[in-house]
mmCIF file of C-alpha atoms in Angstrom:
data_model
loop_
_atom_site.group_PDB
_atom_site.id
_atom_site.type_symbol
_atom_site.label_atom_id
_atom_site.label_comp_id
_atom_site.label_asym_id
_atom_site.label_seq_id
_atom_site.Cartn_x
_atom_site.Cartn_y
_atom_site.Cartn_z
ATOM 1 C CA UNK C 200 -55.486 -59.875 30.538
ATOM 2 C CA UNK C 201 -53.006 -61.244 33.045
ATOM 3 C CA UNK C 202 -49.782 -59.366 33.706
ATOM 4 C CA UNK C 203 -47.615 -62.296 32.562
ATOM 5 C CA UNK C 204 -49.424 -62.468 29.216
ATOM 6 C CA UNK C 205 -49.044 -58.691 28.749
ATOM 7 C CA UNK C 206 -45.331 -58.941 29.532
ATOM 8 C CA UNK C 207 -44.859 -61.878 27.133
ATOM 9 C CA UNK C 208 -46.541 -60.071 24.229
ATOM 10 C CA UNK C 209 -44.528 -56.873 24.870
ATOM 11 C CA UNK C 210 -41.225 -58.744 24.966
ATOM 12 C CA UNK C 211 -42.126 -60.583 21.773
ATOM 13 C CA UNK C 212 -42.806 -57.247 20.059
ATOM 14 C CA UNK C 213 -39.413 -55.874 21.217
ATOM 15 C CA UNK C 214 -37.516 -59.018 20.112
ATOM 16 C CA UNK C 215 -39.152 -58.958 16.687
ATOM 17 C CA UNK C 216 -37.589 -55.511 16.026
ATOM 18 C CA UNK C 217 -34.313 -55.730 17.947
ATOM 19 C CA UNK C 218 -32.366 -53.104 15.993
ATOM 20 C CA UNK C 219 -35.136 -50.545 16.015
ATOM 21 C CA UNK C 220 -35.825 -51.109 19.711
ATOM 22 C CA UNK C 221 -32.117 -50.839 20.547
ATOM 23 C CA UNK C 222 -31.734 -47.556 18.681
ATOM 24 C CA UNK C 223 -34.776 -46.118 20.460
ATOM 25 C CA UNK C 224 -33.103 -46.703 23.848
ATOM 26 C CA UNK C 225 -29.729 -45.160 22.951
ATOM 27 C CA UNK C 226 -30.756 -41.747 24.264
ATOM 28 C CA UNK C 227 -31.805 -43.216 27.617
ATOM 29 C CA UNK C 228 -28.536 -45.153 27.848
ATOM 30 C CA UNK C 229 -26.420 -42.047 27.153
ATOM 31 C CA UNK C 230 -28.363 -39.810 29.518
ATOM 32 C CA UNK C 231 -28.322 -42.235 32.442
ATOM 33 C CA UNK C 232 -24.676 -43.233 31.839
ATOM 34 C CA UNK C 233 -23.549 -39.592 31.853
ATOM 35 C CA UNK C 234 -25.220 -38.910 35.191
ATOM 36 C CA UNK C 235 -23.971 -42.164 36.774
ATOM 37 C CA UNK C 236 -20.396 -41.489 35.623
ATOM 38 C CA UNK C 237 -20.342 -37.959 36.989
ATOM 39 C CA UNK C 238 -22.035 -38.880 40.260
ATOM 40 C CA UNK C 239 -19.526 -41.712 40.768
ATOM 41 C CA UNK C 240 -16.615 -39.398 40.029
ATOM 42 C CA UNK C 241 -17.991 -36.705 42.329
ATOM 43 C CA UNK C 242 -18.665 -39.157 45.157
ATOM 44 C CA UNK C 243 -15.177 -40.647 44.863
ATOM 45 C CA UNK C 244 -13.591 -37.197 44.899
ATOM 46 C CA UNK C 245 -15.632 -36.064 47.893
ATOM 47 C CA UNK C 246 -14.819 -39.198 49.903
ATOM 48 C CA UNK C 247 -11.133 -38.891 49.035
ATOM 49 C CA UNK C 248 -11.067 -35.271 50.198
ATOM 50 C CA UNK C 249 -12.919 -36.118 53.379
ATOM 51 C CA UNK C 250 -10.456 -38.925 54.108
ATOM 52 C CA UNK C 251 -7.577 -36.586 53.360
ATOM 53 C CA UNK C 252 -8.715 -33.777 55.608
ATOM 54 C CA UNK C 253 -10.520 -35.564 58.407
ATOM 55 C CA UNK C 254 -8.894 -38.989 58.489
ATOM 56 C CA UNK C 255 -5.362 -38.628 59.752
ATOM 57 C CA UNK C 256 -5.434 -34.901 60.131
ATOM 58 C CA UNK C 257 -5.715 -32.794 63.195
ATOM 59 C CA UNK C 258 -8.775 -30.534 63.478
ATOM 60 C CA UNK C 259 -7.046 -27.495 62.035
ATOM 61 C CA UNK C 260 -8.162 -23.912 61.453
ATOM 62 C CA UNK C 261 -6.031 -21.853 59.085
ATOM 63 C CA UNK C 262 -5.802 -18.139 59.860
ATOM 64 C CA UNK C 263 -4.355 -15.333 57.744
ATOM 65 C CA UNK C 264 -5.032 -11.710 56.810
ATOM 66 C CA UNK C 265 -5.331 -11.274 53.069
ATOM 67 C CA UNK C 266 -7.295 -9.802 50.171
ATOM 68 C CA UNK C 267 -10.579 -11.340 49.006
ATOM 69 C CA UNK C 268 -10.393 -14.608 47.091
ATOM 70 C CA UNK C 269 -7.417 -16.840 46.507
ATOM 71 C CA UNK C 270 -6.171 -19.919 48.264
ATOM 72 C CA UNK C 271 -5.435 -20.076 52.006
ATOM 73 C CA UNK C 272 -2.449 -17.855 52.722
ATOM 74 C CA UNK C 273 -2.851 -15.808 49.531
ATOM 75 C CA UNK C 274 -1.484 -12.285 50.081
ATOM 76 C CA UNK C 275 -0.982 -12.986 53.805
ATOM 77 C CA UNK C 276 0.277 -10.031 55.822
ATOM 78 C CA UNK C 277 2.354 -10.360 59.030
ATOM 79 C CA UNK C 278 -0.227 -9.196 61.576
ATOM 80 C CA UNK C 279 -0.334 -11.944 64.246
ATOM 81 C CA UNK C 280 1.923 -11.023 67.160
ATOM 82 C CA UNK C 281 3.257 -13.279 69.904
ATOM 83 C CA UNK C 282 0.584 -11.719 72.156
ATOM 84 C CA UNK C 283 -2.130 -12.896 69.732
ATOM 85 C CA UNK C 284 -0.624 -16.380 69.621
ATOM 86 C CA UNK C 285 -0.697 -16.606 73.419
ATOM 87 C CA UNK C 286 -4.298 -15.369 73.606
ATOM 88 C CA UNK C 287 -5.413 -17.851 70.956
ATOM 89 C CA UNK C 288 -3.854 -20.698 72.942
ATOM 90 C CA UNK C 289 -6.037 -19.680 75.886
ATOM 91 C CA UNK C 290 -9.358 -20.057 74.036
ATOM 92 C CA UNK C 291 -11.536 -22.969 75.198
ATOM 93 C CA UNK C 292 -11.361 -25.933 72.833
ATOM 94 C CA UNK C 293 -7.997 -24.923 71.361
ATOM 95 C CA UNK C 294 -5.264 -27.538 71.790
ATOM 96 C CA UNK C 295 -2.356 -25.597 70.326
ATOM 97 C CA UNK C 296 -1.460 -22.771 67.968
ATOM 98 C CA UNK C 297 1.273 -23.039 65.348
ATOM 99 C CA UNK C 298 2.683 -19.765 63.968
ATOM 100 C CA UNK C 299 4.361 -19.843 60.601
ATOM 101 C CA UNK C 300 6.649 -17.304 58.976
ATOM 102 C CA UNK C 301 8.923 -17.230 55.975
ATOM 103 C CA UNK C 302 12.617 -16.494 56.374
ATOM 104 C CA UNK C 303 13.959 -15.025 53.108
ATOM 105 C CA UNK C 304 17.212 -16.714 52.121
ATOM 106 C CA UNK C 305 19.445 -16.781 49.069
ATOM 107 C CA UNK C 306 20.976 -20.237 49.129
ATOM 108 C CA UNK C 307 21.801 -23.366 51.115
ATOM 109 C CA UNK C 308 25.313 -24.777 51.320
ATOM 110 C CA UNK C 309 26.686 -28.160 52.284
ATOM 111 C CA UNK C 310 29.959 -29.978 51.582
ATOM 112 C CA UNK C 311 31.241 -27.248 49.282
ATOM 113 C CA UNK C 312 28.060 -27.294 47.215
ATOM 114 C CA UNK C 313 25.636 -24.364 46.999
ATOM 115 C CA UNK C 314 21.988 -24.576 45.859
ATOM 116 C CA UNK C 315 19.604 -21.676 45.392
ATOM 117 C CA UNK C 316 16.644 -21.355 47.761
ATOM 118 C CA UNK C 317 14.439 -18.292 48.131
ATOM 119 C CA UNK C 318 12.793 -18.988 51.460
ATOM 120 C CA UNK C 319 12.538 -21.381 54.399
ATOM 121 C CA UNK C 320 9.722 -21.858 56.892
ATOM 122 C CA UNK C 321 10.081 -20.687 60.481
ATOM 123 C CA UNK C 322 7.670 -22.434 62.832
ATOM 124 C CA UNK C 323 7.403 -24.420 66.060
ATOM 125 C CA UNK C 324 7.781 -28.172 66.774
ATOM 126 C CA UNK C 325 3.971 -28.507 66.813
ATOM 127 C CA UNK C 326 4.147 -28.104 63.037
ATOM 128 C CA UNK C 327 5.138 -31.791 62.865
ATOM 129 C CA UNK C 328 2.590 -33.208 65.317
ATOM 130 C CA UNK C 329 0.862 -35.193 62.537
ATOM 131 C CA UNK C 330 3.879 -35.702 60.261
ATOM 132 C CA UNK C 331 5.942 -38.879 60.125
ATOM 133 C CA UNK C 332 9.722 -38.755 60.191
ATOM 134 C CA UNK C 333 11.801 -41.058 58.017
ATOM 135 C CA UNK C 334 14.836 -40.273 60.148
ATOM 136 C CA UNK C 335 15.450 -38.191 63.254
ATOM 137 C CA UNK C 336 12.902 -35.979 64.954
ATOM 138 C CA UNK C 337 11.634 -32.431 65.226
ATOM 139 C CA UNK C 338 13.969 -29.555 65.997
ATOM 140 C CA UNK C 339 13.937 -27.872 69.394
ATOM 141 C CA UNK C 340 13.173 -24.227 69.992
ATOM 142 C CA UNK C 341 16.290 -22.219 70.794
ATOM 143 C CA UNK C 342 18.616 -24.587 68.920
ATOM 144 C CA UNK C 343 20.135 -24.099 65.476
ATOM 145 C CA UNK C 344 18.490 -27.114 63.894
ATOM 146 C CA UNK C 345 16.466 -27.753 60.753
ATOM 147 C CA UNK C 346 13.923 -30.310 59.539
ATOM 148 C CA UNK C 347 13.911 -31.246 55.864
ATOM 149 C CA UNK C 348 11.378 -32.872 53.635
ATOM 150 C CA UNK C 349 12.752 -35.618 51.315
ATOM 151 C CA UNK C 350 12.921 -33.227 48.354
ATOM 152 C CA UNK C 351 15.124 -30.829 50.340
ATOM 153 C CA UNK C 352 17.337 -33.682 51.556
ATOM 154 C CA UNK C 353 18.018 -34.585 47.909
ATOM 155 C CA UNK C 354 19.160 -31.087 46.950
ATOM 156 C CA UNK C 355 22.794 -32.015 47.468
ATOM 157 C CA UNK C 356 24.849 -34.718 45.769
ATOM 158 C CA UNK C 357 25.500 -36.486 49.062
ATOM 159 C CA UNK C 358 21.994 -36.726 50.366
ATOM 160 C CA UNK C 359 21.518 -34.892 53.644
ATOM 161 C CA UNK C 360 20.876 -36.963 56.723
ATOM 162 C CA UNK C 361 20.418 -36.457 60.439
ATOM 163 C CA UNK C 362 23.477 -34.853 62.025
ATOM 164 C CA UNK C 363 24.713 -33.147 58.849
ATOM 165 C CA UNK C 364 25.287 -29.426 58.974
ATOM 166 C CA UNK C 365 24.076 -26.983 56.345
ATOM 167 C CA UNK C 366 24.722 -23.297 55.802
ATOM 168 C CA UNK C 367 21.827 -20.886 55.341
ATOM 169 C CA UNK C 368 22.692 -17.693 53.461
ATOM 170 C CA UNK C 369 20.114 -15.132 54.465
ATOM 171 C CA UNK C 370 18.844 -12.228 52.382
ATOM 172 C CA UNK C 371 20.800 -9.702 54.498
ATOM 173 C CA UNK C 372 24.101 -11.324 53.476
ATOM 174 C CA UNK C 373 24.735 -13.315 56.637
ATOM 175 C CA UNK C 374 25.249 -17.058 56.964
ATOM 176 C CA UNK C 375 23.720 -19.282 59.624
ATOM 177 C CA UNK C 376 24.844 -22.839 60.277
ATOM 178 C CA UNK C 377 22.327 -25.435 61.436
ATOM 179 C CA UNK C 378 22.257 -29.157 62.196
ATOM 180 C CA UNK C 379 19.779 -31.468 60.463
ATOM 181 C CA UNK C 380 17.531 -32.771 63.251
ATOM 182 C CA UNK C 381 15.122 -34.812 61.135
ATOM 183 C CA UNK C 382 13.979 -35.759 57.648
ATOM 184 C CA UNK C 383 10.257 -36.151 56.993
ATOM 185 C CA UNK C 384 8.886 -39.281 55.368
ATOM 186 C CA UNK C 385 6.845 -37.425 52.740
ATOM 187 C CA UNK C 386 7.533 -34.192 50.870
ATOM 188 C CA UNK C 387 3.891 -33.195 50.537
ATOM 189 C CA UNK C 388 2.386 -31.496 53.535
ATOM 190 C CA UNK C 389 -0.931 -32.151 55.244
ATOM 191 C CA UNK C 390 -2.370 -28.696 55.609
ATOM 192 C CA UNK C 391 -3.831 -25.936 53.507
ATOM 193 C CA UNK C 392 -0.691 -23.812 53.990
ATOM 194 C CA UNK C 393 1.428 -26.691 52.632
ATOM 195 C CA UNK C 394 0.657 -25.927 49.000
ATOM 196 C CA UNK C 395 4.173 -26.558 47.790
ATOM 197 C CA UNK C 396 3.457 -30.212 47.112
ATOM 198 C CA UNK C 397 6.719 -32.043 46.507
ATOM 199 C CA UNK C 398 8.903 -28.910 46.388
ATOM 200 C CA UNK C 399 11.984 -28.773 48.648
ATOM 201 C CA UNK C 400 11.025 -27.429 52.063
ATOM 202 C CA UNK C 401 13.294 -26.503 54.957
ATOM 203 C CA UNK C 402 11.860 -25.829 58.425
ATOM 204 C CA UNK C 403 13.643 -23.932 61.166
ATOM 205 C CA UNK C 404 12.554 -22.955 64.691
ATOM 206 C CA UNK C 405 11.305 -19.400 65.159
ATOM 207 C CA UNK C 406 13.861 -19.056 67.935
ATOM 208 C CA UNK C 407 16.605 -18.149 67.009
ATOM 209 C CA UNK C 408 16.047 -17.843 63.242
ATOM 210 C CA UNK C 409 12.890 -15.742 62.794
ATOM 211 C CA UNK C 410 13.433 -12.024 63.323
ATOM 212 C CA UNK C 411 10.358 -10.237 61.913
ATOM 213 C CA UNK C 412 9.027 -8.012 64.660
ATOM 214 C CA UNK C 413 6.512 -5.234 65.168
ATOM 215 C CA UNK C 414 5.374 -3.072 68.064
ATOM 216 C CA UNK C 415 2.260 -4.627 69.566
ATOM 217 C CA UNK C 416 -0.576 -2.056 69.395
ATOM 218 C CA UNK C 417 -2.172 -3.476 72.543
ATOM 219 C CA UNK C 418 0.965 -4.172 74.611
ATOM 220 C CA UNK C 419 3.326 -1.459 73.407
ATOM 221 C CA UNK C 420 6.261 -3.873 73.214
ATOM 222 C CA UNK C 421 8.237 -5.244 70.270
ATOM 223 C CA UNK C 422 7.178 -8.785 69.447
ATOM 224 C CA UNK C 423 7.612 -11.378 66.730
ATOM 225 C CA UNK C 424 4.888 -11.149 64.086
ATOM 226 C CA UNK C 425 3.700 -13.926 61.745
ATOM 227 C CA UNK C 426 1.688 -13.955 58.506
ATOM 228 C CA UNK C 427 0.169 -17.442 58.974
ATOM 229 C CA UNK C 428 -1.281 -19.221 61.985
ATOM 230 C CA UNK C 429 -2.702 -22.719 62.341
ATOM 231 C CA UNK C 430 -5.085 -23.126 65.276
ATOM 232 C CA UNK C 431 -5.573 -26.757 66.292
ATOM 233 C CA UNK C 432 -8.822 -27.623 68.082
ATOM 234 C CA UNK C 433 -9.025 -30.358 70.711
ATOM 235 C CA UNK C 434 -11.160 -32.486 68.370
ATOM 236 C CA UNK C 435 -13.273 -32.185 65.238
ATOM 237 C CA UNK C 436 -16.438 -31.708 67.259
ATOM 238 C CA UNK C 437 -15.192 -28.512 68.902
ATOM 239 C CA UNK C 438 -14.150 -26.841 65.651
ATOM 240 C CA UNK C 439 -17.360 -24.797 65.066
ATOM 241 C CA UNK C 440 -17.364 -23.295 68.574
ATOM 242 C CA UNK C 441 -13.602 -22.731 68.595
ATOM 243 C CA UNK C 442 -13.774 -21.128 65.162
ATOM 244 C CA UNK C 443 -16.373 -18.631 66.355
ATOM 245 C CA UNK C 444 -14.264 -17.788 69.410
ATOM 246 C CA UNK C 445 -11.087 -17.382 67.319
ATOM 247 C CA UNK C 446 -12.826 -15.071 64.856
ATOM 248 C CA UNK C 447 -14.415 -13.056 67.662
ATOM 249 C CA UNK C 448 -11.048 -12.439 69.313
ATOM 250 C CA UNK C 449 -9.076 -11.706 66.146
ATOM 251 C CA UNK C 450 -11.642 -9.218 64.842
ATOM 252 C CA UNK C 451 -12.008 -7.241 68.071
ATOM 253 C CA UNK C 452 -9.272 -7.002 70.722
ATOM 254 C CA UNK C 453 -6.287 -8.474 68.925
ATOM 255 C CA UNK C 454 -3.135 -6.875 67.564
ATOM 256 C CA UNK C 455 -4.067 -8.437 64.222
ATOM 257 C CA UNK C 456 -7.281 -6.402 64.058
ATOM 258 C CA UNK C 457 -5.263 -3.173 64.398
ATOM 259 C CA UNK C 458 -2.421 -4.213 62.080
ATOM 260 C CA UNK C 459 -4.568 -5.540 59.221
ATOM 261 C CA UNK C 460 -4.841 -3.067 56.289
ATOM 262 C CA UNK C 461 -8.328 -1.692 55.614
ATOM 263 C CA UNK C 462 -8.747 -3.485 52.296
ATOM 264 C CA UNK C 463 -7.686 -6.805 53.822
ATOM 265 C CA UNK C 464 -9.625 -9.076 56.146
ATOM 266 C CA UNK C 465 -8.752 -11.739 58.698
ATOM 267 C CA UNK C 466 -9.803 -15.123 57.362
ATOM 268 C CA UNK C 467 -10.334 -18.367 59.258
ATOM 269 C CA UNK C 468 -10.828 -21.500 57.205
ATOM 270 C CA UNK C 469 -11.150 -25.121 58.234
ATOM 271 C CA UNK C 470 -10.587 -28.287 56.243
ATOM 272 C CA UNK C 471 -14.357 -28.754 56.276
ATOM 273 C CA UNK C 472 -14.753 -25.353 54.585
ATOM 274 C CA UNK C 473 -12.505 -26.555 51.769
ATOM 275 C CA UNK C 474 -14.533 -29.755 51.440
ATOM 276 C CA UNK C 475 -17.743 -27.717 51.278
ATOM 277 C CA UNK C 476 -16.284 -25.533 48.533
ATOM 278 C CA UNK C 477 -15.336 -28.613 46.534
ATOM 279 C CA UNK C 478 -18.842 -29.991 47.064
ATOM 280 C CA UNK C 479 -20.322 -26.733 45.746
ATOM 281 C CA UNK C 480 -18.172 -26.996 42.621
ATOM 282 C CA UNK C 481 -19.180 -30.629 42.150
ATOM 283 C CA UNK C 482 -22.839 -29.756 42.635
ATOM 284 C CA UNK C 483 -22.606 -27.057 39.970
ATOM 285 C CA UNK C 484 -20.849 -29.439 37.600
ATOM 286 C CA UNK C 485 -23.382 -32.190 38.306
ATOM 287 C CA UNK C 486 -26.253 -29.792 37.625
ATOM 288 C CA UNK C 487 -24.692 -28.814 34.311
ATOM 289 C CA UNK C 488 -24.146 -32.408 33.200
ATOM 290 C CA UNK C 489 -27.613 -33.381 34.428
ATOM 291 C CA UNK C 490 -29.084 -30.650 32.231
ATOM 292 C CA UNK C 491 -27.334 -32.187 29.237
ATOM 293 C CA UNK C 492 -28.557 -35.616 30.295
ATOM 294 C CA UNK C 493 -32.132 -34.317 30.512
ATOM 295 C CA UNK C 494 -31.863 -33.139 26.892
ATOM 296 C CA UNK C 495 -30.650 -36.608 25.951
ATOM 297 C CA UNK C 496 -33.589 -38.170 27.796
ATOM 298 C CA UNK C 497 -36.063 -35.853 26.018
ATOM 299 C CA UNK C 498 -34.612 -36.899 22.666
ATOM 300 C CA UNK C 499 -34.843 -40.530 23.791
ATOM 301 C CA UNK C 500 -38.458 -40.041 24.826
ATOM 302 C CA UNK C 501 -39.324 -38.639 21.411
ATOM 303 C CA UNK C 502 -37.606 -41.628 19.785
ATOM 304 C CA UNK C 503 -39.495 -44.149 21.899
ATOM 305 C CA UNK C 504 -42.810 -42.376 21.230
ATOM 306 C CA UNK C 505 -42.094 -42.444 17.507
ATOM 307 C CA UNK C 506 -41.253 -46.147 17.623
ATOM 308 C CA UNK C 507 -44.448 -46.886 19.525
ATOM 309 C CA UNK C 508 -46.616 -44.945 17.049
ATOM 310 C CA UNK C 509 -45.023 -46.884 14.195
ATOM 311 C CA UNK C 510 -45.572 -50.108 16.117
ATOM 312 C CA UNK C 511 -49.277 -49.286 16.582
ATOM 313 C CA UNK C 512 -49.638 -48.706 12.828
ATOM 314 C CA UNK C 513 -47.799 -51.927 11.932
ATOM 315 C CA UNK C 514 -49.835 -53.995 14.383
ATOM 316 C CA UNK C 515 -53.251 -52.577 13.529
ATOM 317 C CA UNK C 516 -54.468 -55.905 12.156
ATOM 318 C CA UNK C 517 -53.126 -57.677 15.269
ATOM 319 C CA UNK C 518 -55.094 -55.226 17.416
ATOM 320 C CA UNK C 519 -58.249 -56.047 15.418
ATOM 321 C CA UNK C 520 -57.740 -59.788 15.972
ATOM 322 C CA UNK C 521 -57.143 -59.219 19.695
ATOM 323 C CA UNK C 522 -60.408 -57.331 20.009
ATOM 324 C CA UNK C 523 -62.260 -59.882 17.841
ATOM 325 C CA UNK C 524 -61.368 -62.653 20.300
ATOM 326 C CA UNK C 525 -62.512 -60.639 23.296
ATOM 327 C CA UNK C 526 -59.655 -58.354 24.295
ATOM 328 C CA UNK C 527 -60.793 -55.100 25.935
ATOM 329 C CA UNK C 528 -59.434 -51.598 25.264
ATOM 330 C CA UNK C 529 -57.514 -51.690 28.535
ATOM 331 C CA UNK C 530 -55.834 -54.958 27.471
ATOM 332 C CA UNK C 531 -54.560 -53.349 24.263
ATOM 333 C CA UNK C 532 -53.482 -50.257 26.205
ATOM 334 C CA UNK C 533 -51.562 -52.431 28.686
ATOM 335 C CA UNK C 534 -49.665 -54.270 25.942
ATOM 336 C CA UNK C 535 -48.373 -51.125 24.222
ATOM 337 C CA UNK C 536 -47.753 -49.243 27.461
ATOM 338 C CA UNK C 537 -45.774 -52.210 28.794
ATOM 339 C CA UNK C 538 -43.649 -52.237 25.636
ATOM 340 C CA UNK C 539 -42.751 -48.556 26.085
ATOM 341 C CA UNK C 540 -41.975 -49.019 29.783
ATOM 342 C CA UNK C 541 -39.726 -51.992 29.006
ATOM 343 C CA UNK C 542 -37.780 -49.935 26.475
ATOM 344 C CA UNK C 543 -37.237 -47.185 29.056
ATOM 345 C CA UNK C 544 -36.235 -49.580 31.845
ATOM 346 C CA UNK C 545 -33.918 -51.626 29.610
ATOM 347 C CA UNK C 546 -32.251 -48.405 28.451
ATOM 348 C CA UNK C 547 -31.751 -47.207 32.026
ATOM 349 C CA UNK C 548 -30.305 -50.580 33.113
ATOM 350 C CA UNK C 549 -27.740 -50.509 30.316
ATOM 351 C CA UNK C 550 -27.112 -46.843 31.185
ATOM 352 C CA UNK C 551 -26.328 -47.787 34.803
ATOM 353 C CA UNK C 552 -23.885 -50.476 33.679
ATOM 354 C CA UNK C 553 -22.198 -48.153 31.173
ATOM 355 C CA UNK C 554 -22.122 -45.335 33.745
ATOM 356 C CA UNK C 555 -20.498 -47.634 36.343
ATOM 357 C CA UNK C 556 -17.810 -48.588 33.838
ATOM 358 C CA UNK C 557 -17.358 -44.913 32.954
ATOM 359 C CA UNK C 558 -17.065 -44.004 36.631
ATOM 360 C CA UNK C 559 -14.457 -46.720 37.154
ATOM 361 C CA UNK C 560 -12.436 -45.523 34.160
ATOM 362 C CA UNK C 561 -12.673 -41.880 35.260
ATOM 363 C CA UNK C 562 -11.547 -42.561 38.844
ATOM 364 C CA UNK C 563 -8.680 -44.753 37.656
ATOM 365 C CA UNK C 564 -7.593 -42.052 35.218
ATOM 366 C CA UNK C 565 -7.416 -39.331 37.892
ATOM 367 C CA UNK C 566 -6.106 -41.692 40.591
ATOM 368 C CA UNK C 567 -9.072 -41.700 42.965
ATOM 369 C CA UNK C 568 -10.446 -44.630 44.988
ATOM 370 C CA UNK C 569 -13.684 -45.879 43.416
ATOM 371 C CA UNK C 570 -16.770 -45.133 45.513
ATOM 372 C CA UNK C 571 -19.932 -46.105 43.655
ATOM 373 C CA UNK C 572 -23.083 -44.162 44.538
ATOM 374 C CA UNK C 573 -25.540 -47.058 44.849
ATOM 375 C CA UNK C 574 -28.357 -44.734 45.870
ATOM 376 C CA UNK C 575 -28.632 -43.310 42.348
ATOM 377 C CA UNK C 576 -29.370 -46.745 40.775
ATOM 378 C CA UNK C 577 -33.069 -46.894 41.762
ATOM 379 C CA UNK C 578 -33.404 -43.247 40.736
ATOM 380 C CA UNK C 579 -31.966 -44.063 37.296
ATOM 381 C CA UNK C 580 -34.300 -47.045 36.893
ATOM 382 C CA UNK C 581 -37.192 -44.851 37.986
ATOM 383 C CA UNK C 582 -36.279 -42.248 35.368
ATOM 384 C CA UNK C 583 -36.274 -44.943 32.675
ATOM 385 C CA UNK C 584 -39.663 -46.196 33.854
ATOM 386 C CA UNK C 585 -41.064 -42.643 33.862
ATOM 387 C CA UNK C 586 -39.759 -42.016 30.333
ATOM 388 C CA UNK C 587 -41.475 -45.230 29.193
ATOM 389 C CA UNK C 588 -44.805 -44.301 30.781
ATOM 390 C CA UNK C 589 -44.805 -40.730 29.433
ATOM 391 C CA UNK C 590 -43.777 -41.699 25.902
ATOM 392 C CA UNK C 591 -45.956 -44.816 25.676
ATOM 393 C CA UNK C 592 -49.193 -43.430 27.053
ATOM 394 C CA UNK C 593 -50.377 -41.636 23.913
ATOM 395 C CA UNK C 594 -49.488 -44.438 21.424
ATOM 396 C CA UNK C 595 -51.119 -46.995 23.750
ATOM 397 C CA UNK C 596 -54.225 -44.855 24.054
ATOM 398 C CA UNK C 597 -54.353 -44.585 20.238
ATOM 399 C CA UNK C 598 -54.041 -48.366 19.933
ATOM 400 C CA UNK C 599 -56.850 -48.926 22.434
ATOM 401 C CA UNK C 600 -59.193 -46.663 20.444
ATOM 402 C CA UNK C 601 -58.742 -48.580 17.147
ATOM 403 C CA UNK C 602 -62.053 -49.849 15.792
ATOM 404 C CA UNK C 603 -61.847 -53.687 15.499
ATOM 405 C CA UNK C 604 -63.711 -53.796 12.131
ATOM 406 C CA UNK C 605 -61.434 -51.158 10.556
ATOM 407 C CA UNK C 606 -58.447 -52.924 12.063
ATOM 408 C CA UNK C 607 -59.392 -56.268 10.502
ATOM 409 C CA UNK C 608 -59.753 -54.562 7.094
ATOM 410 C CA UNK C 609 -56.341 -52.872 7.450
ATOM 411 C CA UNK C 610 -53.751 -54.092 4.930
#
């Protein structure tokens, strides 16, 4: 029997029982749609993270000494001395090193108004190398200047601007006065240490504001010491080699190695490490959902097999007529196997469409750019085809073995 004739007879059988055929494909639709939705969501999230951390960002490495687990900077101890900072800057492939400390304060004052603030960031001008300023520019080392994010500029009734002066009441009871040198365009930061999101953030230069010091174990002199360090590589391609060199230095001949408590460890993490961790989480979640989808597909396969067995029984007389006019066993087998395959493929096609709509809705809900994983479409269609073959083989084989005389007598 020609392929076109087999296809025509199978489609006619499906159309004659539309409701029953539709219900038999529901499991395939749900299983495929669930996988497509999750894969689309995962792909969109991964691309968004990659754009966030490798698009406009410098090739950063975030360094701190802390306990196991937690986010970057969790439990960070002040162990990185000025000597360590200078040595890190000398490593091949390192463009710059940005130390970061926290200056404990009580409040900020301006124009007779006082607002509570428990800490401000002491760092260097390189902190703002990839940030955009709405007004002004970075502070200069050695000057009493501050940089504000927009949330900090809005702390006071008369919004702070470049040139204004604010008072900084420190935890030791003193008051420092500083000039606003610049206001950033966005409150949210662009690094793993900038976890404050849209919270008010005030930045001051380490000189003259930051006073945390320690005696350098390797130099024997009193030096500034920082809990957080951002090492910036020359480009993204040099990160792996630079990371190895940074870790080798910090864990051997550095002041940090001697100052780090025994139960703590020096940690070096890149933006790519964070992306890989997110990918691991997504992979685990995808595996879990795929397992559920497989159960749905098994249920769908049982449903299709049941429908095909019923179809063979209902069409017994038709099978007898086909064989009476010359149809061979393989012709009968082809007709019923084709019907099962069509049910599986049709279910997977509708599953892809439903999954694409689900992926679009999910990404819009969480605010991600839609990135559809086209490569999973042929896989989904292939799964539907496989389900059809597996579930239709036995009913088709049963139909092919029907005796034509018994079939013609069947009522």
